[in-house]
XYZ file of C-alpha atoms in Angstrom:
574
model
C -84.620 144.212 -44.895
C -84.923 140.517 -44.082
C -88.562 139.970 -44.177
C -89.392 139.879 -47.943
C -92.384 137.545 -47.975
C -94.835 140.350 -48.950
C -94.789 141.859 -52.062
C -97.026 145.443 -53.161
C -98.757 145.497 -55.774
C -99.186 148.535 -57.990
C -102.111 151.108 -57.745
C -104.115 153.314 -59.541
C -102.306 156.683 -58.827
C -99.020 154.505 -59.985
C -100.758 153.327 -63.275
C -102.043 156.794 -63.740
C -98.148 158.455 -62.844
C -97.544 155.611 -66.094
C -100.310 156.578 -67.785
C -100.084 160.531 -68.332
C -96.148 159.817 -69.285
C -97.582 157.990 -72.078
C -99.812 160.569 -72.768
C -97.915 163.888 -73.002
C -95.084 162.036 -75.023
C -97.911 161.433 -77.691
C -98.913 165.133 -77.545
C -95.717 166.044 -78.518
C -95.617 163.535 -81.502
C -98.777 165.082 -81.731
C -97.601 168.842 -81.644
C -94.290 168.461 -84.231
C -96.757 166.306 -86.690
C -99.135 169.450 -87.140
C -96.922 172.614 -86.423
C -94.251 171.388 -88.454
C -94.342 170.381 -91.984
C -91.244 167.569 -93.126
C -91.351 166.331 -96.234
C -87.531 166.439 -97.029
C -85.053 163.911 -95.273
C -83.477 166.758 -93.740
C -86.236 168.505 -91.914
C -87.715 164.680 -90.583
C -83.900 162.991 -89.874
C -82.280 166.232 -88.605
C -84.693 168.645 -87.641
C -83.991 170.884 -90.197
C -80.314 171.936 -88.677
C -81.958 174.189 -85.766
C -82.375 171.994 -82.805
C -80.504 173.389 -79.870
C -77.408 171.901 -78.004
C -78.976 171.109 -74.781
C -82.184 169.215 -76.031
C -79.815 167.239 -78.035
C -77.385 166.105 -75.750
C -80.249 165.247 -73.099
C -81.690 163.283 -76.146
C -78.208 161.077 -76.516
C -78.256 160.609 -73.186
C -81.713 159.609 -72.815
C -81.627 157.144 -75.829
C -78.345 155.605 -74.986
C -79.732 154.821 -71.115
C -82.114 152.940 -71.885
C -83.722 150.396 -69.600
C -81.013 147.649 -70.085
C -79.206 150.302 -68.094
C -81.426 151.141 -65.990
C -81.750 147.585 -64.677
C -78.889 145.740 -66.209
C -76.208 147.834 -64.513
C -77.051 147.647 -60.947
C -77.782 143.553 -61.455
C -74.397 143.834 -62.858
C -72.688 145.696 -60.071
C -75.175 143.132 -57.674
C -73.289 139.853 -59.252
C -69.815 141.297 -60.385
C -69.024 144.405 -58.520
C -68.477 147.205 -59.506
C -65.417 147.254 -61.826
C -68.339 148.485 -64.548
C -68.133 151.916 -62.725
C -64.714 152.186 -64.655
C -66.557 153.221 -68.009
C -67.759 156.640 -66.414
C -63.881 157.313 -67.861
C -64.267 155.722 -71.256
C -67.390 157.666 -71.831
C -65.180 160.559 -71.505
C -62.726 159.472 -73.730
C -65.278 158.842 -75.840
C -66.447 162.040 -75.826
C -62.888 163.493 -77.149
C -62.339 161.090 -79.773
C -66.093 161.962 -81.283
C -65.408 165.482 -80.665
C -61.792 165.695 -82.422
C -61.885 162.649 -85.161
C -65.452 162.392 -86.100
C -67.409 165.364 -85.690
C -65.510 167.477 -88.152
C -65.465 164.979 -90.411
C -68.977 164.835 -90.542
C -69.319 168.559 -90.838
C -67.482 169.232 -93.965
C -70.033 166.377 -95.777
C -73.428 166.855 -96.363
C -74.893 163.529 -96.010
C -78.031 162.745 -94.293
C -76.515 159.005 -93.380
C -73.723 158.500 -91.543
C -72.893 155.761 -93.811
C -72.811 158.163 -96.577
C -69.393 158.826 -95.615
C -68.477 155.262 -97.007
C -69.921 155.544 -100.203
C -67.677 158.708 -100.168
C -64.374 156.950 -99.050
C -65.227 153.706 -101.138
C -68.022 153.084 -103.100
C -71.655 152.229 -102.810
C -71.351 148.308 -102.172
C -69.230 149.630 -98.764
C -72.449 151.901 -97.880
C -74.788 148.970 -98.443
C -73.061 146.430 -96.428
C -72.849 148.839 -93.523
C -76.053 149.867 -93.707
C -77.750 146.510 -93.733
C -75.212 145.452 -90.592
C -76.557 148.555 -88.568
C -80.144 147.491 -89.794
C -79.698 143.994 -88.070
C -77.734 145.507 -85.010
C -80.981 147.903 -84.181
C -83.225 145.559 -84.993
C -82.042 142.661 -81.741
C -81.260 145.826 -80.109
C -84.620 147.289 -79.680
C -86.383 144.418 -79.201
C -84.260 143.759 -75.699
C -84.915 147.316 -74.913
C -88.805 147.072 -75.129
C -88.691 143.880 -73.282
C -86.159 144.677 -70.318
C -89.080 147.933 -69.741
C -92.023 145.345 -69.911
C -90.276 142.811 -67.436
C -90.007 145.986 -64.675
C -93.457 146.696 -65.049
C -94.230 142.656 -65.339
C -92.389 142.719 -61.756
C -94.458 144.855 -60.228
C -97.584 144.346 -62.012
C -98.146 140.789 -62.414
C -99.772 141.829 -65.700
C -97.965 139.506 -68.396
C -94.915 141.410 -70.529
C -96.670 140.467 -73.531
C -99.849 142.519 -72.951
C -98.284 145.496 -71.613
C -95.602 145.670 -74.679
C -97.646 146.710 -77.382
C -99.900 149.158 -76.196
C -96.543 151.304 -74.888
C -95.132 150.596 -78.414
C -97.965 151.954 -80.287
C -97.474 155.197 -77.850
C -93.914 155.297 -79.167
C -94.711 154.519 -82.988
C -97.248 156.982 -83.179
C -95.145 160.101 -81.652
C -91.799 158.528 -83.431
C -94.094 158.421 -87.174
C -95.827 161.911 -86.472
C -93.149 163.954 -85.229
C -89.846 163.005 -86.564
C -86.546 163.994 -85.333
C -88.165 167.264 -83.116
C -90.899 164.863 -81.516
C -88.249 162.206 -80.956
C -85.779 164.838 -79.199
C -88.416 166.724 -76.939
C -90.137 163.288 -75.612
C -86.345 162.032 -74.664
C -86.141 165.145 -73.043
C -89.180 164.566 -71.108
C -88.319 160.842 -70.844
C -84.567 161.827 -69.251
C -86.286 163.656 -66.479
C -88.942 161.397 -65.464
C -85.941 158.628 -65.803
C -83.299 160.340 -63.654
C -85.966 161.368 -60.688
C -86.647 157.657 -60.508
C -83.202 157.054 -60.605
C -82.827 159.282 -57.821
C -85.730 158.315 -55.311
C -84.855 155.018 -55.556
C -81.319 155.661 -54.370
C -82.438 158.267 -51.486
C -85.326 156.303 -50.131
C -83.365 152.832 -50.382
C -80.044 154.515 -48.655
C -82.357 155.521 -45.632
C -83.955 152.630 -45.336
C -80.613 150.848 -44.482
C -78.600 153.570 -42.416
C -77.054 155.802 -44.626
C -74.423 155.464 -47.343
C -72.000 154.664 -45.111
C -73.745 151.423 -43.966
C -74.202 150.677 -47.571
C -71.074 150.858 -48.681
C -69.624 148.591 -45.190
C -72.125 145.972 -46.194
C -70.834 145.892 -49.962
C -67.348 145.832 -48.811
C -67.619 143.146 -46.276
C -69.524 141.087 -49.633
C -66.238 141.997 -51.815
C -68.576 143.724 -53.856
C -66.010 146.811 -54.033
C -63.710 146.219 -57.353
C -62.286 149.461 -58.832
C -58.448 148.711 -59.624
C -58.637 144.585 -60.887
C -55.636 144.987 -63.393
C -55.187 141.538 -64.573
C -54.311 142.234 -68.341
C -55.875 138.470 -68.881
C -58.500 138.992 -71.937
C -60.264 136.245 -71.061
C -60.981 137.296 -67.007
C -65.115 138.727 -67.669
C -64.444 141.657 -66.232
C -61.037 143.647 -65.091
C -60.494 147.284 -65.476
C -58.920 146.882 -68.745
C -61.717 145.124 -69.990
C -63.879 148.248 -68.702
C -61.572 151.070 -69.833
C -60.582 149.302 -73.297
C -63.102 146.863 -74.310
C -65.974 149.033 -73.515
C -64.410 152.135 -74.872
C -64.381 150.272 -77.976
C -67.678 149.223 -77.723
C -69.338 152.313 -76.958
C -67.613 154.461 -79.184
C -69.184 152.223 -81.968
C -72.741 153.761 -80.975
C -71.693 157.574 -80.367
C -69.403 158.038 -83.226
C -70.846 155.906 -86.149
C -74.160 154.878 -84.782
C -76.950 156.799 -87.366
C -79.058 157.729 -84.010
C -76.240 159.625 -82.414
C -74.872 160.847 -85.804
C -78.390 162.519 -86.487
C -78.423 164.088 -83.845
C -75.133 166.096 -84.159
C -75.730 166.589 -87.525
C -79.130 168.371 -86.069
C -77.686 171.432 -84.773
C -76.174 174.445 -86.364
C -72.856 173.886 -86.910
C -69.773 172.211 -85.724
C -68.727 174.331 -82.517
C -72.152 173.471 -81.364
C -71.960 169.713 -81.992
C -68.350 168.930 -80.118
C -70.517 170.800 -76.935
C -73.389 169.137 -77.683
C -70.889 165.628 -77.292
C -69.282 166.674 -74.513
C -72.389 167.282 -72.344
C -73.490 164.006 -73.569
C -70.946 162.491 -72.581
C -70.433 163.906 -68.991
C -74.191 163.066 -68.609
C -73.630 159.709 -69.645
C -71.034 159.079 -67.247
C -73.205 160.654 -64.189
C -76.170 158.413 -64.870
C -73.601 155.437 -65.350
C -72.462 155.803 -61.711
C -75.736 156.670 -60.415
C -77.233 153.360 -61.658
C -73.815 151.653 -60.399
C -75.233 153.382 -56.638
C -78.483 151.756 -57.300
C -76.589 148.169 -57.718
C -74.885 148.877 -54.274
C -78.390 149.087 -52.828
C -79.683 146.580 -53.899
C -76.617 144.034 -52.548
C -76.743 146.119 -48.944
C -80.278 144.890 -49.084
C -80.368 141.857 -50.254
C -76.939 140.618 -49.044
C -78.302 137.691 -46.736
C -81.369 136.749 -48.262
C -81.121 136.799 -52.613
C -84.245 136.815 -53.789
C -83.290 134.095 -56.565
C -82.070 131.661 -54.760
C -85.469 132.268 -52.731
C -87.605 132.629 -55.653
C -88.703 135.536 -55.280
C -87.586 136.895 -58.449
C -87.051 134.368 -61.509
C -84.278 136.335 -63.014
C -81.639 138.504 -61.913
C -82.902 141.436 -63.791
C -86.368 141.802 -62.075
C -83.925 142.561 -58.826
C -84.612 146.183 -58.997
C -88.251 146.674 -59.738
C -88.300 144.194 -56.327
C -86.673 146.422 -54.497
C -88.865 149.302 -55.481
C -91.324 147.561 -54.205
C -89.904 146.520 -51.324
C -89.021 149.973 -50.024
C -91.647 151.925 -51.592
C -94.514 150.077 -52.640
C -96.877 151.744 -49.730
C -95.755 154.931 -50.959
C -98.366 156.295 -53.888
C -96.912 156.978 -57.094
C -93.267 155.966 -56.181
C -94.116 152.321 -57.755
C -95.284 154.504 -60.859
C -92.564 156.866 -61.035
C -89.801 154.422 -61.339
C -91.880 152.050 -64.043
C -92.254 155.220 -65.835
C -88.470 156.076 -65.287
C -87.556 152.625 -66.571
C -90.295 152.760 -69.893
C -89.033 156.306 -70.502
C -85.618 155.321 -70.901
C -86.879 152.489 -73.151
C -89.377 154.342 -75.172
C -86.237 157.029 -75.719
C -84.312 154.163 -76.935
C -87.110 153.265 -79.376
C -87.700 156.456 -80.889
C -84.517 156.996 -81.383
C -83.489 153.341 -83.052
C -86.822 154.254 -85.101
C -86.326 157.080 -86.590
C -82.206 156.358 -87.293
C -83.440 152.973 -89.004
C -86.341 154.523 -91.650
C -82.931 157.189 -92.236
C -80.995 154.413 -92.883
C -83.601 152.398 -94.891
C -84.668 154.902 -96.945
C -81.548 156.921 -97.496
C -79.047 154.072 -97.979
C -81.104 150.943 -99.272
C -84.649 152.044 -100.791
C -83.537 155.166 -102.597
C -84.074 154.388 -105.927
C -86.658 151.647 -105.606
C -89.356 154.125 -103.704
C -91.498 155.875 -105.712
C -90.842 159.442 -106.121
C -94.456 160.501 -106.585
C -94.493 160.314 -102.457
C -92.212 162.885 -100.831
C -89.306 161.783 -98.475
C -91.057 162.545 -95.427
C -94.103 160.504 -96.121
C -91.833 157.636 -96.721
C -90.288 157.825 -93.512
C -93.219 157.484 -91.581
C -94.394 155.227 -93.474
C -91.055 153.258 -92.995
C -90.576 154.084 -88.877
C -93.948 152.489 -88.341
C -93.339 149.359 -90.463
C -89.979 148.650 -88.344
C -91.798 149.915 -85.296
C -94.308 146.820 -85.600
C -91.982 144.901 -86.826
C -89.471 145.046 -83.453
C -92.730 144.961 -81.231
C -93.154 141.084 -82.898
C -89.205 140.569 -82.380
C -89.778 140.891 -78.444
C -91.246 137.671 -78.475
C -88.096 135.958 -78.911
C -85.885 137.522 -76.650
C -86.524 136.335 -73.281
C -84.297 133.512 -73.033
C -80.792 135.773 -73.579
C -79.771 135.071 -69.282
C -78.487 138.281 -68.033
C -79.993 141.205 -70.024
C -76.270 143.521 -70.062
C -73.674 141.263 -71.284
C -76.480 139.245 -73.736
C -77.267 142.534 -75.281
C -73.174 143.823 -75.433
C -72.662 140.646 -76.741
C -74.716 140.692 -79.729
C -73.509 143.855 -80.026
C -70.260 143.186 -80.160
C -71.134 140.924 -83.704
C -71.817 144.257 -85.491
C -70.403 147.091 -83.509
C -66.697 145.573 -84.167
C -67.175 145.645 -87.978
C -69.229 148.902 -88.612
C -66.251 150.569 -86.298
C -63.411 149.211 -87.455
C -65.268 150.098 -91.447
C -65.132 153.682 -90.476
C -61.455 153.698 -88.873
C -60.020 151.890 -92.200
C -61.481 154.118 -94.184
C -60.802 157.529 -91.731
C -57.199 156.400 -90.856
C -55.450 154.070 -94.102
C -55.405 155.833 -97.078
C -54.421 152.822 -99.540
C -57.272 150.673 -98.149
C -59.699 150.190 -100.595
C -63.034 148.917 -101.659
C -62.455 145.062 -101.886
C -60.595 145.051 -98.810
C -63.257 146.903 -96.815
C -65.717 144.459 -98.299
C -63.977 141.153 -97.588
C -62.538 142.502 -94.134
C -66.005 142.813 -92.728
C -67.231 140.179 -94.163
C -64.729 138.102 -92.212
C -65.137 140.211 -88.784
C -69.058 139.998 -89.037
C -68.420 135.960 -89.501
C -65.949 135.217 -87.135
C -67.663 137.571 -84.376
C -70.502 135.537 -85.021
C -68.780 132.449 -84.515
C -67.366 133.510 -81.359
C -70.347 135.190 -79.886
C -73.032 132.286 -80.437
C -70.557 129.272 -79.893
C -69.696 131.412 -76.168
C -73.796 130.988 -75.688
C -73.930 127.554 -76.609
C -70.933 126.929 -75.025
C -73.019 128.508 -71.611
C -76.414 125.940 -72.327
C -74.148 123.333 -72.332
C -72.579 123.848 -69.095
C -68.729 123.962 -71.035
C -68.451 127.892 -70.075
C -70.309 129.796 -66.832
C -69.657 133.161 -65.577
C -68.600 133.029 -61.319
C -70.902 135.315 -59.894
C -69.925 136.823 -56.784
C -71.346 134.796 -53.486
C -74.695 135.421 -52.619
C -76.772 133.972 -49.736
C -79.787 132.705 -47.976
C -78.876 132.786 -44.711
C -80.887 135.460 -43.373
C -84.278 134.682 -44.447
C -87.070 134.832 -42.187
C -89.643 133.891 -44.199
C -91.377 130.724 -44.521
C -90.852 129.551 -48.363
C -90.684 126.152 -50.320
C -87.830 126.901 -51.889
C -84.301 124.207 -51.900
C -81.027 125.124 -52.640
C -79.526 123.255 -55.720
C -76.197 123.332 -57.817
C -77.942 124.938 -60.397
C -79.033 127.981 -57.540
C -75.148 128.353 -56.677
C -71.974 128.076 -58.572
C -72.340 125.708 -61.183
C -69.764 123.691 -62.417
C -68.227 123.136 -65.826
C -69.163 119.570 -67.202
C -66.356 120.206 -70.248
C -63.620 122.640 -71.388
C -65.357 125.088 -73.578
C -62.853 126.360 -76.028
C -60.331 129.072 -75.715
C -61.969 131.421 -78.099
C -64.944 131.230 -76.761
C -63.638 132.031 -72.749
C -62.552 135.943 -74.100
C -64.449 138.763 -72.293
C -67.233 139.336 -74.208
C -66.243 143.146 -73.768
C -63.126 142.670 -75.858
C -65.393 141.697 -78.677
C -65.850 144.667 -80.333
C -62.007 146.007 -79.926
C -61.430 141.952 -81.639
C -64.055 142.981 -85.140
C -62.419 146.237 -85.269
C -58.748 144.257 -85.586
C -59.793 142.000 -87.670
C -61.458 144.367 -90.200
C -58.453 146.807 -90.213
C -55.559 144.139 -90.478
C -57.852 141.913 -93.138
C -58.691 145.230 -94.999
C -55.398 146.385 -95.167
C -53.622 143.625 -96.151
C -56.706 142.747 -99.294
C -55.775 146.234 -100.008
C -52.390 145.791 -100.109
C -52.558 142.751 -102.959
C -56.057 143.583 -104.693
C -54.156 147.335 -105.412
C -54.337 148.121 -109.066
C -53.702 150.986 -111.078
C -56.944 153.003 -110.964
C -57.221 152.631 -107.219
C -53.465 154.553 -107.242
C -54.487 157.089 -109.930
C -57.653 158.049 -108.316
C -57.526 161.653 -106.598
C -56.962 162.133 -102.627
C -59.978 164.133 -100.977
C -58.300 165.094 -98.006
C -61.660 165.450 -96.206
C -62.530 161.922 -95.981
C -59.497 161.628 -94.004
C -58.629 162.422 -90.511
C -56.234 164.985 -90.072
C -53.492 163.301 -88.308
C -53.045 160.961 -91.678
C -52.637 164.129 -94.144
C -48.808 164.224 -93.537
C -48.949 160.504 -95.282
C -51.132 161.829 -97.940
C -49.850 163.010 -101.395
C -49.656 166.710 -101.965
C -52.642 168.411 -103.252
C -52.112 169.002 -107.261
C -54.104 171.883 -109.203
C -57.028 169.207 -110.293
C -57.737 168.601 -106.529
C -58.081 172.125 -105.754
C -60.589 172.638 -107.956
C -64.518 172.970 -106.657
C -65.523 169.648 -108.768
C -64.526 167.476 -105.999
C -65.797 163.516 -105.651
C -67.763 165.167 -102.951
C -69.808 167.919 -103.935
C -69.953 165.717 -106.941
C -71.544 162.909 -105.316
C -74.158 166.291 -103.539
C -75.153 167.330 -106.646
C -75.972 163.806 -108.035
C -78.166 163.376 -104.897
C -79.741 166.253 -105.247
């Protein structure tokens, strides 16, 4: 696949393949709005407790793949290798610690807010300041999702991101406002299947074009792109399989076991048993479509390996690599071009809904509660709310395209919020003489020195101090004709200064880093802000994980009684 001067350009079966996606995701929104009615929290936010297990789970995995996977992992495996394809194992272990830590401690409290939990464990200010944190995480995340779908369909469009953005956004509002929690699972359902066929053409159709697997997987190796076992313990090498295994355990497991999106969900189905299933398919899906889209950035180096369509300018950014090659290999097809922008907009729109209808939960259960009038029911506030933030994000995509490299731009702003909300929960789940003041001030001083380290690393990257050594790429074998010239700037650049030490850690460390800070911080405010009332108050042993109860004190009659700080804290929200 030398000859790349010639690029397809999408049709009208394509844009109608695009098009009736669209459509039958609003007919859902459509059918959940009318059939069912959701005025209470419960019934919008959770589905009323009867969604089943496999919906669900397809729902997780649909609205954690979003199109920043889609794309950003195979331009990550294209540049870096594929160490990434290490996570498929920290998803799982993900999926044990939600499954055996944090699901049953959800299931014993009735909360509609994950966050809930900290009010619970430590008081109201706790619930507020985690609240508002996951309120700015979701709101750069989505943005970057909406935008990484728009460039794909920029790529093979020509039609400018901006235009195409907010008619697919008012497709997501609308079913996200109408149906709630039901509308939001079905549609990812739908999304996920649409998503993974596209996933999976692209990889059959691209592996015959070049020989077979086998002649992929020669090429990549002869290009050193096959990295599985790098196990330099160095924290500040970008990428190593400890930074895969720990860093992004620790960085995932922020958005699966605290994250008010995934959190819904589980809370969405029956009971308990059915939620740790409901994780565990999640997770094993998560960790097929991981390596699938790892495949996908195999491709595209066997293809491209000796003519990179940056360096040739072909493709302005490293992301817009894969919709090229879609085109490239299938673009005379009819409807493949279509299927895959769909694919990659499904796995966006997913991603949407999802952040959507988690952020009016969070908004109007945690931090507009008593200021909303109660003359409107609950429901009718949270559509009200979902399309506010909905418009709101849609304006935020403006401001995004300049973040370089989609996947580690988006992990590390992230990584600012992830590291505290995380390490809240685990102070409050696992140290039993933490309290209030030293949750407060140790997030307060993760969220500020995360920040510190995450936006001097960028400036320290405009400046030229700090750049990330891709893996070599070439020209060599183009046989087009083109204007293009190689530069510095087109290969390795160089560092004009020493960027500071700080600011050279893997950015995939940076969540494990917030958590530390939070729980050593916490504990040791804790530790010197203890006073009397704070050792006097009584234990709830269900706010704790269970491996900690041997450290707790032993129950006394007054604790066994049914007035409990929890159903206590029900019955006042009730």
């Amino acid at each position: 696949m030398s000859d790349l001067s010639a690029t397809p350009t999408l049709g009208w079966f394509d844009l109608s393949i695009f098009g009736v996606m669209l459509i039958l995701s609003a007919l859902v929104g459509i059918y959940f709005g009318i059939s069912k009615k959701q005025d209470s929290a419960k019934e919008y936010l959770m589905g009323g407790k009867s969604m089943g297990m496999i919906p669900v789970a397809i729902s997780c995995v649909a609205s954690f793949v979003s199109g920043i996977t889609v794309i950003g992992v195979p331009t990550e495996t294209y540049q870096f290798g594929t160490q990434y394809s290490i996570v498929a194992i920290s998803f799982i272990l993900i999926g044990w610690t939600v499954a055996t830590v944090f699901i049953p401690l959800y299931s014993k409290l009735d909360i509609s807010t994950s966050y809930e939990y900290l009010e619970l464990r430590f008081d109201r200010r706790v619930r507020y300041f985690c609240s508002l944190v996951y309120l700015l995480s979701l709101m750069l995340y989505i943005p970057v999702v909406i935008y990484v779908a728009a460039l794909a369909f920029s790529q093979v469009t020509g039609i400018n991101v901006h235009l195409v953005t907010p008619v697919t956004c008012m497709v997501c509002i609308f079913y996200t406002t109408m149906g709630g929690m039901r509308a939001v699972v079905w549609t990812d359902a739908l999304q996920t299947v649409v998503m993974v066929s596209a996933i999976i053409f692209v990889m059959a159709l691209g592996a015959e074009k070049l020989g077979g697997w086998g002649r992929v997987w020669e090429i990549n190796e002869a290009g050193g792109r096959l990295q599985f076992f790098n196990m330099d313990p160095d924290p500040f090498q970008r990428q190593t399989f400890w930074t895969a295994l720990i860093g992004i355990y620790f960085m995932f497991l922020a958005d699966c076991a605290i994250g008010q999106s995934f959190v819904q969900r589980y809370l969405s189905v029956p009971d308990q048993t059915t939620a740790i299933k409901t994780v565990w398919i999640f997770a094993i899906g998560l960790s097929v479509t991981l390596l699938l889209s790892v495949a996908n950035g195999l491709l595209l180096y066997a293809s491209y390996a000796g003519c990179d369509p940056v360096l040739a300018k072909r493709a302005s950014k490293p992301d817009q690599l894969l919709p090229l090659f879609v085109m490239d290999v299938a673009g005379h097809i009819p409807g493949f071009v279509g299927l895959f922008v769909a694919g990659v907009f499904s796995a966006a729109l997913s991603s949407m809904s999802t952040g959507l209808n988690s952020l009016s939960g969070v908004l109007v259960s945690d931090l507009l509660s008593n200021v909303l009038s109660k003359k409107i029911s609950t429901g009718y506030w949270l559509r009200i709310v979902t399309a506010v933030v909905g418009f709101v994000c849609v304006a935020l995509v403006y401001i995004v395209e300049n973040m370089g490299v989609i996947l580690q731009g988006m992990h590390s702003l992230n990584g600012i919020t992830s590291g505290t909300m995380l390490g809240l929960f685990l102070l409050g789940i696992f140290c039993p003489k933490a309290n209030s003041k030293g949750a407060l001030v140790g997030s307060a001083v993760s969220l500020c020195s995360l920040g510190f380290i995450v936006f001097g690393t960028q400036y320290s990257r405009n400046t030229g101090a700090l750049v990330d050594k891709v893996l070599p790429v070439s020209v060599d074998n183009c046989t087009f004709t083109t204007n293009f010239t190689l530069s510095q700037s087109d290969g390795f650049k160089q560092e004009s200064e020493e960027a500071w030490l700080i600011f050279k850690i893997s950015f995939r460390y940076y969540t494990l880093l917030g958590v530390l800070i939070v729980l050593i911080v916490g504990n040791l405010v804790s530790i010197f802000s203890d006073s009397q009332d704070i050792k006097d108050k009584p234990i709830n042993r269900d706010l704790f994980c269970p491996l900690v109860h041997r450290f707790l004190p032993n129950k006394t009659e007054e604790e066994e009684m049914p007035e409990t700080n929890v159903l206590m804290y029900q019955h006042n929200k009730e």
